[in-house]
CSV table of N, CA and C in Angstrom, one decimal:
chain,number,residue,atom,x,y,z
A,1,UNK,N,103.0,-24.4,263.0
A,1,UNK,CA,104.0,-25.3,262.6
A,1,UNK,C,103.5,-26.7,263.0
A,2,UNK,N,103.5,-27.8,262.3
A,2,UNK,CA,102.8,-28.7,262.2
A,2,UNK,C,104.1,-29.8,262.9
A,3,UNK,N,104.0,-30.6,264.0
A,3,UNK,CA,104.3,-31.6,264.5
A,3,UNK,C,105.4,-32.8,263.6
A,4,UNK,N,106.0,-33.5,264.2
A,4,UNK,CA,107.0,-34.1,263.9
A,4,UNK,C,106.6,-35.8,264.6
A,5,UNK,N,106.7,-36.6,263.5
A,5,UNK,CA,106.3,-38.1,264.1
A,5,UNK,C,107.5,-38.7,263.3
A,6,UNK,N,107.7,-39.9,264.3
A,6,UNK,CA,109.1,-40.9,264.1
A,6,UNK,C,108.5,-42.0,263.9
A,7,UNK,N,108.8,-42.7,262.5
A,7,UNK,CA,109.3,-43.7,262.3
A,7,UNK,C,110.4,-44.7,262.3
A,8,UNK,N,110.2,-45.9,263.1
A,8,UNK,CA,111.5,-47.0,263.0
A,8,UNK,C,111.2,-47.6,262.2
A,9,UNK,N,111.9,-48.3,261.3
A,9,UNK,CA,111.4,-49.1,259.9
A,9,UNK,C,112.6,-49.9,260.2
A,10,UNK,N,112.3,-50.9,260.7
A,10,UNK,CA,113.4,-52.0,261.0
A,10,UNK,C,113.4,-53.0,259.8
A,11,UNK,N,114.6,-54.2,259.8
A,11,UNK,CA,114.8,-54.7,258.5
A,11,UNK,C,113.7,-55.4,258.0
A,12,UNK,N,113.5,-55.3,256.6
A,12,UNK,CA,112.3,-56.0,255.7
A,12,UNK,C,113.1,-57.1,255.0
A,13,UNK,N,114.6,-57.5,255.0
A,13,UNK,CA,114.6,-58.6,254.4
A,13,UNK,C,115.5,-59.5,255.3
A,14,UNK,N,114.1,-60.4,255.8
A,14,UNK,CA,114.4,-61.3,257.5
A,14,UNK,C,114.4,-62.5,256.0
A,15,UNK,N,114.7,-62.0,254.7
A,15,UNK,CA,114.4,-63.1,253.6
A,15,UNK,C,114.3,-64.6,254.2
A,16,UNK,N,112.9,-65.3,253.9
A,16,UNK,CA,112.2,-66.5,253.7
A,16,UNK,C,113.3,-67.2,252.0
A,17,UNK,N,114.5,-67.2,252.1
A,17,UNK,CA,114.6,-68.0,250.9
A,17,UNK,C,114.5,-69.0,250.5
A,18,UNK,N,113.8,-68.9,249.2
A,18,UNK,CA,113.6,-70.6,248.5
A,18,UNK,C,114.9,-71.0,247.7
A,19,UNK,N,115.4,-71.9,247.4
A,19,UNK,CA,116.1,-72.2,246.8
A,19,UNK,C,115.6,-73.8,245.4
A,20,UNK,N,116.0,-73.9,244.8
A,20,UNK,CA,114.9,-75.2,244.1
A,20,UNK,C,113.9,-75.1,243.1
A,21,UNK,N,113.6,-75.6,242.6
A,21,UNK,CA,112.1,-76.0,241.9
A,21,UNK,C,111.0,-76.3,242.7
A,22,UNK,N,111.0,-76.9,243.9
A,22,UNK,CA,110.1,-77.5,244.2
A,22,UNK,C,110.0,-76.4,245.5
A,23,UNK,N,108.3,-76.6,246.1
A,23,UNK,CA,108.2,-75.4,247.2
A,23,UNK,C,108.4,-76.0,248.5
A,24,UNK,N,108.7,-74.6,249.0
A,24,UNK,CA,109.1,-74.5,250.5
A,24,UNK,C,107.7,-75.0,251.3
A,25,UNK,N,108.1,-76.0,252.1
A,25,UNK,CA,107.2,-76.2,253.5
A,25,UNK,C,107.1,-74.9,254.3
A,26,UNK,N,106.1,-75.4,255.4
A,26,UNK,CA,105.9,-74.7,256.5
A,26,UNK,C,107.1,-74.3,257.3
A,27,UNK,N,107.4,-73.8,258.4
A,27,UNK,CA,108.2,-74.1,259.4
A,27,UNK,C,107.6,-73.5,260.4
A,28,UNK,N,108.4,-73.7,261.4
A,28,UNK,CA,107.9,-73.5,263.2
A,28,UNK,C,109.2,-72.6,263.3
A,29,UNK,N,108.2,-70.9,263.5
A,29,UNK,CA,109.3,-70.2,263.9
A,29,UNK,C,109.8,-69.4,265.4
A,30,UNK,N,109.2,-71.0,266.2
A,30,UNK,CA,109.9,-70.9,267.3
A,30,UNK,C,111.2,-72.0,267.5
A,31,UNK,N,111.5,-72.9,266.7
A,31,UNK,CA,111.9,-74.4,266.3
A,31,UNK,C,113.7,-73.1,267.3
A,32,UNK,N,114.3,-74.7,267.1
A,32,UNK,CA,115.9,-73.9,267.4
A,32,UNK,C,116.7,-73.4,266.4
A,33,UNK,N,116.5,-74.6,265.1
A,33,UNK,CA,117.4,-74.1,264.6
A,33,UNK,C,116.6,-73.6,263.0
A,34,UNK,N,115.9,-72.7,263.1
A,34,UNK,CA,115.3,-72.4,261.3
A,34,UNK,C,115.8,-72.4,260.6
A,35,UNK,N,115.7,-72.7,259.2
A,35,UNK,CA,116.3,-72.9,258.2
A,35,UNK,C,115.1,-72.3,256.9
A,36,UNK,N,115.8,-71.7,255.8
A,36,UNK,CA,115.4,-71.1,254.8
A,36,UNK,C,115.3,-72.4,253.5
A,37,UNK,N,116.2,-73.1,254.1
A,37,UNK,CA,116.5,-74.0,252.3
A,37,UNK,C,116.0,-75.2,252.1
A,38,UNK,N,115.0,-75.1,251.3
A,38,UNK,CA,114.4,-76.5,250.5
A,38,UNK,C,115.2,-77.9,250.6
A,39,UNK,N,115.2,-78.7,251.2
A,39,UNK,CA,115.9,-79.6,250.9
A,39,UNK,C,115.9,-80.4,249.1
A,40,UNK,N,117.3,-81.0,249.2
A,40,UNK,CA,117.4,-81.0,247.9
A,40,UNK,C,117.7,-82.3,248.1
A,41,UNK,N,117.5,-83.2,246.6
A,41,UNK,CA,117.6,-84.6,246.4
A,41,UNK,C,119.0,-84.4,246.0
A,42,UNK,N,119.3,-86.2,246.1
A,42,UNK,CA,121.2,-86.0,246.4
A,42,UNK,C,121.8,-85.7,244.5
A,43,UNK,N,120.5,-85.8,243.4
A,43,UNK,CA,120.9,-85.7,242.3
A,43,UNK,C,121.0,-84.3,241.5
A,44,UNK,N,120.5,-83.1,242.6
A,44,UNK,CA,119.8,-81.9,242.1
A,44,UNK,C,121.5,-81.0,242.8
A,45,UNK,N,121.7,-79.8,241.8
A,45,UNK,CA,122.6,-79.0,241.9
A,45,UNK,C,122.3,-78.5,243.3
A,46,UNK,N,122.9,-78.2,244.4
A,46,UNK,CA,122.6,-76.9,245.5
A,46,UNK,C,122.5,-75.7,245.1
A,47,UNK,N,121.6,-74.3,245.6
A,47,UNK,CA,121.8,-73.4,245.3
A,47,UNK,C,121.5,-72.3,247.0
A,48,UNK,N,122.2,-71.5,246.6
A,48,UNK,CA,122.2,-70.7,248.7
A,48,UNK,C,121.7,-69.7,248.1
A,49,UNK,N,120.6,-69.0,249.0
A,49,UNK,CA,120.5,-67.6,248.8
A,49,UNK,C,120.9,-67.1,250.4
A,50,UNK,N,122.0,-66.0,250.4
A,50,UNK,CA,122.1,-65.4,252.1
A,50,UNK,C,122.1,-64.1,252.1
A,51,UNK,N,121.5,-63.7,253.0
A,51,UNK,CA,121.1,-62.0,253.0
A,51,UNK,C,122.5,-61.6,254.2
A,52,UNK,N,123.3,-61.1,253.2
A,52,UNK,CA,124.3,-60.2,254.0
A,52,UNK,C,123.7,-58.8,254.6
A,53,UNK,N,122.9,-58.2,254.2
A,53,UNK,CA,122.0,-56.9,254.4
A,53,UNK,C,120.9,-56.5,254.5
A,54,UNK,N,120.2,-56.4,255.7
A,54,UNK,CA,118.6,-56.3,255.4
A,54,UNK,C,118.6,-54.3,254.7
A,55,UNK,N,117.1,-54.7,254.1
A,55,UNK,CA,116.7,-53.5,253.9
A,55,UNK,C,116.4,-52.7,254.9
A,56,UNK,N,116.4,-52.0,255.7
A,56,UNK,CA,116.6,-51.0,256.6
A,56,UNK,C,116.4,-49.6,256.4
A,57,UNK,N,114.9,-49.0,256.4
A,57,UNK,CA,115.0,-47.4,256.0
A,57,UNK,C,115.4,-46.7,257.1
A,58,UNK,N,115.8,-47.2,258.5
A,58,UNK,CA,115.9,-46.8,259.5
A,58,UNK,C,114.6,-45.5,260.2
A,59,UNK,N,115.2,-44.8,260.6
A,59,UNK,CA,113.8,-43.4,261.3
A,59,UNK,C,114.1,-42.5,260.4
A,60,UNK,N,112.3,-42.2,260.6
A,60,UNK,CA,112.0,-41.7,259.4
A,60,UNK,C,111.3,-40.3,260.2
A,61,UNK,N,111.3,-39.3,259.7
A,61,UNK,CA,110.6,-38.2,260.5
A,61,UNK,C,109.0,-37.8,259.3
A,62,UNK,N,108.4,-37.5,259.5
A,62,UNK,CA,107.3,-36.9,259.0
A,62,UNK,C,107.0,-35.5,259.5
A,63,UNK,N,106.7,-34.5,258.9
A,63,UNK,CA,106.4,-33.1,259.2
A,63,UNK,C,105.0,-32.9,258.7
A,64,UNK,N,104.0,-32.4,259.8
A,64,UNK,CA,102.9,-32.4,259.7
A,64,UNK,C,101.9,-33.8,259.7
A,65,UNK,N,100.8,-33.6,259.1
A,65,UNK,CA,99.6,-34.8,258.5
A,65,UNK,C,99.5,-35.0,257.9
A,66,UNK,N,100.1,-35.2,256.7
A,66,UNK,CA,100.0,-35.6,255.4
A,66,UNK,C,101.0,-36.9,255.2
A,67,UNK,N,100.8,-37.0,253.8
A,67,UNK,CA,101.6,-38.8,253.7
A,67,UNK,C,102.9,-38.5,252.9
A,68,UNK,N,104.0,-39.3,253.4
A,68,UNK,CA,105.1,-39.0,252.8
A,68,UNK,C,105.9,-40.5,252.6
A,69,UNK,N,106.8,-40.8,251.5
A,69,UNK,CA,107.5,-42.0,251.2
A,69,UNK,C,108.9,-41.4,251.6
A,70,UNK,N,109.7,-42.8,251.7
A,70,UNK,CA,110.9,-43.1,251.4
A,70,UNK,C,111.3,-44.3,250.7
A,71,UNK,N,112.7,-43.2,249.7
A,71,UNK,CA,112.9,-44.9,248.8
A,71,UNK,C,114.3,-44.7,249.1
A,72,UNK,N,114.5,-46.3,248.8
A,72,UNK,CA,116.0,-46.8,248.8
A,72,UNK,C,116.6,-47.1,247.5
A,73,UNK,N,117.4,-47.0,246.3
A,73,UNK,CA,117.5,-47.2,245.1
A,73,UNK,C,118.4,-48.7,245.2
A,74,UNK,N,118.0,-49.5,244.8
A,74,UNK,CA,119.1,-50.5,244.8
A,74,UNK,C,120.9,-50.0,244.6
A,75,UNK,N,121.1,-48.9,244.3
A,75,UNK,CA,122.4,-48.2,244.1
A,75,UNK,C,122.7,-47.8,245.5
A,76,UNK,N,121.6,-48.0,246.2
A,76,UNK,CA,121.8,-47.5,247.6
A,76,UNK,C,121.8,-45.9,248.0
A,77,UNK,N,121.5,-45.0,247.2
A,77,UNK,CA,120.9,-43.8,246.8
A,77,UNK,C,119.2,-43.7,248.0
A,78,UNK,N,118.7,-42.2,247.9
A,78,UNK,CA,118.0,-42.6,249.1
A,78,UNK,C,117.2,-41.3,248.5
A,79,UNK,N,115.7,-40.9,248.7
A,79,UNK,CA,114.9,-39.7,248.4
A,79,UNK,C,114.1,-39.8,249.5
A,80,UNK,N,113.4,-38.7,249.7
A,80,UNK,CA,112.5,-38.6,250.9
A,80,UNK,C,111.2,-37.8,249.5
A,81,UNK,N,109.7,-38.3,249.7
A,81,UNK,CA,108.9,-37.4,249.4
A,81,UNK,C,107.9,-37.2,249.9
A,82,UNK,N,107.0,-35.7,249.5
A,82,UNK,CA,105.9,-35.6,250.1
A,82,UNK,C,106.3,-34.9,251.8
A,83,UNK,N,105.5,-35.4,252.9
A,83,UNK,CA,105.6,-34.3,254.3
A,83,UNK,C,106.7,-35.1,254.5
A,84,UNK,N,107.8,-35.8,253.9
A,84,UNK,CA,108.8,-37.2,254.7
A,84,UNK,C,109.7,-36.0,254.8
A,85,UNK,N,110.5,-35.6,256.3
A,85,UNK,CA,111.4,-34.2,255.8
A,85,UNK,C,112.9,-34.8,255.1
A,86,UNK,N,113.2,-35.9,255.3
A,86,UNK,CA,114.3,-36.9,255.2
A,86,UNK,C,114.5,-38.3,255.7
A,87,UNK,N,115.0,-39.0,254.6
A,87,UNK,CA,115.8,-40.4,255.2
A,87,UNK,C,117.2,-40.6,256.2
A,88,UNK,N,116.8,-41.0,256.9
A,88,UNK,CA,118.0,-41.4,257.9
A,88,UNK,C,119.2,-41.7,256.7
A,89,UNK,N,120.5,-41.1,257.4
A,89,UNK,CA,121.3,-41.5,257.2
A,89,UNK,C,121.4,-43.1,257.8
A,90,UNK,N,121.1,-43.8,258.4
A,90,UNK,CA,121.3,-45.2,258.9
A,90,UNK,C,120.5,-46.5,257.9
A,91,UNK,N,119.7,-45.2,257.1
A,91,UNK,CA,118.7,-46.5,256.2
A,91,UNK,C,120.1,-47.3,255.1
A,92,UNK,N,119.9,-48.4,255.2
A,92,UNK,CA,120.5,-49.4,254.4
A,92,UNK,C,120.2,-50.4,253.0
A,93,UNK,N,120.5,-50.2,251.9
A,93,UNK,CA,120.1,-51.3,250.7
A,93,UNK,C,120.2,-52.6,251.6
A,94,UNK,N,119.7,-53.7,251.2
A,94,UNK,CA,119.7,-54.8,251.3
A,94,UNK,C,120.8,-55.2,249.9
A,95,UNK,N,121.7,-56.1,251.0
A,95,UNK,CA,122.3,-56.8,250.1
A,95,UNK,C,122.3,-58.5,250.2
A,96,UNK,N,122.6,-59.6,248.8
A,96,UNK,CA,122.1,-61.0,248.6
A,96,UNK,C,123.5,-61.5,247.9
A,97,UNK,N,123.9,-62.6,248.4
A,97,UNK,CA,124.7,-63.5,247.4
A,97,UNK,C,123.9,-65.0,247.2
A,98,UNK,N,124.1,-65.2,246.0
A,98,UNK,CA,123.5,-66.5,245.7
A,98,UNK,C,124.4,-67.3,245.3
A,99,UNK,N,124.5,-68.4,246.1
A,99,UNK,CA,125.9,-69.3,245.6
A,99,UNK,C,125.4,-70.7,245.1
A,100,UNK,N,126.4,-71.2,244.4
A,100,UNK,CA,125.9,-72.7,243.1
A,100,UNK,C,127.0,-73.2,242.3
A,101,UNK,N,126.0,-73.4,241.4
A,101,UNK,CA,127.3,-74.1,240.3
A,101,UNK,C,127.9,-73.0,239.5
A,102,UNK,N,129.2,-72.9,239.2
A,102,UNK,CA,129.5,-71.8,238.4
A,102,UNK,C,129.0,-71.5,236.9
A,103,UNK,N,128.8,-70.6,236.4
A,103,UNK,CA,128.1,-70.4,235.1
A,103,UNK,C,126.7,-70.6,235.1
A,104,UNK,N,126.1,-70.9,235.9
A,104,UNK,CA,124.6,-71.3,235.8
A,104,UNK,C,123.7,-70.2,235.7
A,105,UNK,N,122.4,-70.0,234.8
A,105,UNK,CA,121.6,-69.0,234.9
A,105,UNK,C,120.8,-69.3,236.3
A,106,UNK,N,120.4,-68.8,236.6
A,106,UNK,CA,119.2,-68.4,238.1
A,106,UNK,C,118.1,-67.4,237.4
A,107,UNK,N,117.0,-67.4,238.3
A,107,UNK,CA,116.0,-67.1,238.1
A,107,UNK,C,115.7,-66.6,239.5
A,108,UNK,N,116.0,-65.4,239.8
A,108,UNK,CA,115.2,-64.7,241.0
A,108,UNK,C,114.3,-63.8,241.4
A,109,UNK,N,113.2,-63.8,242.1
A,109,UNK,CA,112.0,-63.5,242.2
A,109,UNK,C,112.1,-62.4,243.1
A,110,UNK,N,111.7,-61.5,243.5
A,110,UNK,CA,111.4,-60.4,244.5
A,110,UNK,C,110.3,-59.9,244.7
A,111,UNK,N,109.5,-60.4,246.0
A,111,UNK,CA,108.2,-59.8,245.6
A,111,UNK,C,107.8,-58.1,245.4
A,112,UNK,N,106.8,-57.4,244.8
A,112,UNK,CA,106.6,-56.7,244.7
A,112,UNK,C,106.0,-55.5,245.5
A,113,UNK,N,105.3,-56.2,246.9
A,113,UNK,CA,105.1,-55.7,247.3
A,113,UNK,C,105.7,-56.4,249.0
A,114,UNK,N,106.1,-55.7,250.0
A,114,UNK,CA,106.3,-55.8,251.8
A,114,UNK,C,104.9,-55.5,252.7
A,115,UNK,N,104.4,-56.4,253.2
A,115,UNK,CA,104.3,-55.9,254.4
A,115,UNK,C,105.0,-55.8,255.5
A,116,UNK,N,105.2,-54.7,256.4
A,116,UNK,CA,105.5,-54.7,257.6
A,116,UNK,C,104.3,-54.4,258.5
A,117,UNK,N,104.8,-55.0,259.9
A,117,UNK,CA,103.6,-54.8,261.0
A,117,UNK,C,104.4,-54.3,262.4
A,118,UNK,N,103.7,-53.2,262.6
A,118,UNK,CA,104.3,-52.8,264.1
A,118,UNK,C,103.7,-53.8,265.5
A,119,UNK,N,104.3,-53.9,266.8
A,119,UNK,CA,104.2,-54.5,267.8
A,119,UNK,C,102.7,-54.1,268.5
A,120,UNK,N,102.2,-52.9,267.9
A,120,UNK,CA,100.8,-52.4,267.7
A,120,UNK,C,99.6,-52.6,267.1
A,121,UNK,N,100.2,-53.8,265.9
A,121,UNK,CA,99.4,-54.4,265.1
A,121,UNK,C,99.1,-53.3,263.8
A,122,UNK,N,99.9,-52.0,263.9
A,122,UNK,CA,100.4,-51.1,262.9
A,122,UNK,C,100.2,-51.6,261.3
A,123,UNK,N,100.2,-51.4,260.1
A,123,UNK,CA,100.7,-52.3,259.3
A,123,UNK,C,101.0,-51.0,258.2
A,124,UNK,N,102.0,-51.3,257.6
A,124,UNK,CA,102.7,-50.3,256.4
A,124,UNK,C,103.3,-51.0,255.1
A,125,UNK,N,103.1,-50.6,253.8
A,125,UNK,CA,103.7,-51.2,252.9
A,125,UNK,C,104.7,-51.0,252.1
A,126,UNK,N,105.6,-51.8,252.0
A,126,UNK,CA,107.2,-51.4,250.9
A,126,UNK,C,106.3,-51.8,249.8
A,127,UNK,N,106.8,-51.0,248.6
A,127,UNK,CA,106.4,-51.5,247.1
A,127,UNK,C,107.6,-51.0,246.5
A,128,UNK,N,107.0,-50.8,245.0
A,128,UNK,CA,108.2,-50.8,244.2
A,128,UNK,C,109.8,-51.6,244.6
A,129,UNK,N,109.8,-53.0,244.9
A,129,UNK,CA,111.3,-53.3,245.0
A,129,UNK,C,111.9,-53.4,244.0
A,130,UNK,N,113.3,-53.3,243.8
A,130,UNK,CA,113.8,-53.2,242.6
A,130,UNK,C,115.4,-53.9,242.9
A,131,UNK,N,115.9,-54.0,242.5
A,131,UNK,CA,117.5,-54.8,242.6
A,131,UNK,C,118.6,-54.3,241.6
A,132,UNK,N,119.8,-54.8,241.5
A,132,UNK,CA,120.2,-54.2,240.3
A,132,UNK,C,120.6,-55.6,239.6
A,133,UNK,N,120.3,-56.8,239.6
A,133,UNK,CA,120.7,-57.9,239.1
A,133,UNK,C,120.1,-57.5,237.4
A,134,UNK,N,121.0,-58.1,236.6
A,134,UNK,CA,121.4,-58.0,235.3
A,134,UNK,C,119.9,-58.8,234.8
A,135,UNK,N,119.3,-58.8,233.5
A,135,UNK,CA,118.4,-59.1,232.9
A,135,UNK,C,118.7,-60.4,232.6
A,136,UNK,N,119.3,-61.7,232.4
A,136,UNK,CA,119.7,-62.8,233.2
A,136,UNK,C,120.9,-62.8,234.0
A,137,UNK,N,120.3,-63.0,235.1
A,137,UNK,CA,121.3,-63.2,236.2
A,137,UNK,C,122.0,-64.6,236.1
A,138,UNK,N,123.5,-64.5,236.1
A,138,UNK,CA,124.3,-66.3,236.6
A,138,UNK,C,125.6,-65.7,237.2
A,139,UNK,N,125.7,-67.1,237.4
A,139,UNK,CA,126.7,-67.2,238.3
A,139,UNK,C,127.9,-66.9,237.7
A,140,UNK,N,129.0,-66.1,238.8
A,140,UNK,CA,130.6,-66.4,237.9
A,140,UNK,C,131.2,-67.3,238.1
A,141,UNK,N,132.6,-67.5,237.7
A,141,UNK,CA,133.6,-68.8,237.5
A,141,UNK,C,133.5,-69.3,239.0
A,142,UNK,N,133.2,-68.5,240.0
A,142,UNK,CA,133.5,-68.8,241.2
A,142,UNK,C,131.9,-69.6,242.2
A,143,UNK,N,131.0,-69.2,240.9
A,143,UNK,CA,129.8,-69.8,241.6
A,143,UNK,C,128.9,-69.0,242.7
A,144,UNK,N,128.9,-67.7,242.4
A,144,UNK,CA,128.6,-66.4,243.4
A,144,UNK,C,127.8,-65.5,241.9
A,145,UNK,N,126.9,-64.8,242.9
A,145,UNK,CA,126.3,-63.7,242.5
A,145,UNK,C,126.1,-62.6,243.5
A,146,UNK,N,126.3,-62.1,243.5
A,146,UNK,CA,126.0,-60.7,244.5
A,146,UNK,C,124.7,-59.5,243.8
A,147,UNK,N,123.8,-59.2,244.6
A,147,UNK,CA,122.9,-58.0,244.2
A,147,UNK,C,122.3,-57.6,245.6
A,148,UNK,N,121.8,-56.3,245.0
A,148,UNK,CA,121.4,-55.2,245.9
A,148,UNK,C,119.7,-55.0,245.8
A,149,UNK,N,119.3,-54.9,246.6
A,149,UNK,CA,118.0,-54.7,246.8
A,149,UNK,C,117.3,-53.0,247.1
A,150,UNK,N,116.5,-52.7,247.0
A,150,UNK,CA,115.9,-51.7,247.9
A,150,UNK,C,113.9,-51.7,247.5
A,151,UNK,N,113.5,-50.4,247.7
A,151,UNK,CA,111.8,-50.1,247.4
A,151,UNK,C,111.6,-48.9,247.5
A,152,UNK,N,110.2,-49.0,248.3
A,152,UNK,CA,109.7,-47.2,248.8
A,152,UNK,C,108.6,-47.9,249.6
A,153,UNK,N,108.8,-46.8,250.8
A,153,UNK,CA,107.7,-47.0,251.9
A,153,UNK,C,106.5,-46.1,252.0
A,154,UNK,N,105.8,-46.2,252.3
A,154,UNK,CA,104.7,-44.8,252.4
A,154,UNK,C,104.2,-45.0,254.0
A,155,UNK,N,104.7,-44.0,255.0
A,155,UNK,CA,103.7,-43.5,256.0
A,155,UNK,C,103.0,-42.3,256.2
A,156,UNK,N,101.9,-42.1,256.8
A,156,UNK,CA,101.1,-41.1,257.1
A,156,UNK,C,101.3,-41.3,258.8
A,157,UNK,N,100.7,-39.6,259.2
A,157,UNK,CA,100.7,-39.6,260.7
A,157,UNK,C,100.1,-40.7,261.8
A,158,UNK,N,99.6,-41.3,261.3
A,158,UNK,CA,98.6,-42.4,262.3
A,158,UNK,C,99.4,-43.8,262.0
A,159,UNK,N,100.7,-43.6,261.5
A,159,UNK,CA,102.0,-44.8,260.9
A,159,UNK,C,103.2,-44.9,262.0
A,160,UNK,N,102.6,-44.2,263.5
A,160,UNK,CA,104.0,-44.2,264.4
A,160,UNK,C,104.2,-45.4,264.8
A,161,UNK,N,105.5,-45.6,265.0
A,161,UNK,CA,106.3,-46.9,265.3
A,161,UNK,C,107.2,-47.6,265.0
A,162,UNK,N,107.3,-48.7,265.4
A,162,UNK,CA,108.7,-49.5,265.0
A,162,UNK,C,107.8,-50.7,263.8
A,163,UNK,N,108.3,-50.7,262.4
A,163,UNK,CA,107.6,-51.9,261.7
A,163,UNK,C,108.9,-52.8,261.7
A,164,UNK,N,108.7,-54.1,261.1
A,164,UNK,CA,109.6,-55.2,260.3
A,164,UNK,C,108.7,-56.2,259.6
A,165,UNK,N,109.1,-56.8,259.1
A,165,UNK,CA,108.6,-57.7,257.8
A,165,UNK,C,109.9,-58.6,257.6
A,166,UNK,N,108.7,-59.5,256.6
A,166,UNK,CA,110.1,-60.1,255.9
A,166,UNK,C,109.7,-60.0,254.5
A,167,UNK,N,110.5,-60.5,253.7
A,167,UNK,CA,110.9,-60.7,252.2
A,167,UNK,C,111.2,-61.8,251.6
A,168,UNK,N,110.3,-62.4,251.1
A,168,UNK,CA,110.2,-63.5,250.3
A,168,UNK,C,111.1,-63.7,249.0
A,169,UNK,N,112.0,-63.9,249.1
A,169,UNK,CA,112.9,-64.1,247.8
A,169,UNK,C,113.4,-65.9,247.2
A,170,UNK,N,112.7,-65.8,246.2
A,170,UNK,CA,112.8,-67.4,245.2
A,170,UNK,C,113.7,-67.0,244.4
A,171,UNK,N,114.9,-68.3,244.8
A,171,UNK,CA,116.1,-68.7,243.7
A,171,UNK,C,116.0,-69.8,242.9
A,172,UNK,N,116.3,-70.0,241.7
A,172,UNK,CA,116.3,-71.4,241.5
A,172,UNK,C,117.1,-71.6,239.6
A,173,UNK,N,117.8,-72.0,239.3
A,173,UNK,CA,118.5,-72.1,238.7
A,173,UNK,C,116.8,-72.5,237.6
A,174,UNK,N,117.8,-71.9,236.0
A,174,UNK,CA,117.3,-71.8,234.7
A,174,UNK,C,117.2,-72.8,234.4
């Protein structure tokens, strides 16, 4: 009977949001107070991106030495494959509201691929991210958008540990 290894997959979306046309600076992420949002000129619409929910596959077990994924469906639905024996019930979709002008299209970006890195210098990849945001996304009368996020992770036995990452997500109105 082949061995059992634990995965912590802590949250992947510590989301870096851009908000704007124009790109994000540097920052110092020891500073007090960090901040995600592009500063905007006093003639340009505001636009928020805020992560109410990181992505979170929580612990993950592996059976045996072989390589096994976990995905999260933006529906929030969950699969285990390959030696993965199952997903935590504790794993979570990422959830996003983007707030602005009402009626406005947005243009939002998700990258395709995560890194995460363990405190071991570990490193593991999310791919496949996917969301459920509509094929143009805008805002309603209220100036809100809401969507869901998730991916798929792949570890193998030599993948123990706790990872986190973050997730680069660009908003910026049509």
């Amino acid at each position: 009977m082949g061995g059992f290894k634990t995965f912590a997959l802590g949250p992947a979306a510590l989301a870096a949001a851009v908000a704007g046309a124009s790109p994000a600076g540097g920052q110092c992420r020891l500073c007090d107070k960090p901040t995600t949002a592009v500063s905007q000129s006093a003639d340009s619409d505001g636009i928020e991106l805020d992560i109410e929910t990181s992505l979170d596959f929580g612990r993950l077990v592996l059976s045996g030495s072989g390589q096994g994924a976990a995905v999260i469906r933006a529906d929030g639905s969950t699969a285990a494959e390959g030696a993965l024996t199952e997903v935590s019930a504790r794993a979570m979709v990422g959830t996003a509201v983007i707030r602005g002008t009402p009626g406005r299209a947005v243009r939002v970006e998700l990258p395709r691929r995560i890194d995460l890195y363990s405190v071991s210098g570990g490193r593991i990849t999310v791919d496949d991210v996917v969301s459920d945001l509509p094929s143009i996304p805008r805002l309603d009368s209220a100036g809100t958008l809401a969507f869901r996020f998730g991916g798929r992770v792949t570890v193998t036995g030599d993948s123990e540990g706790a990872y986190r990452g973050d997730m680069p997500i660009t908003v910026e109105y049509q």
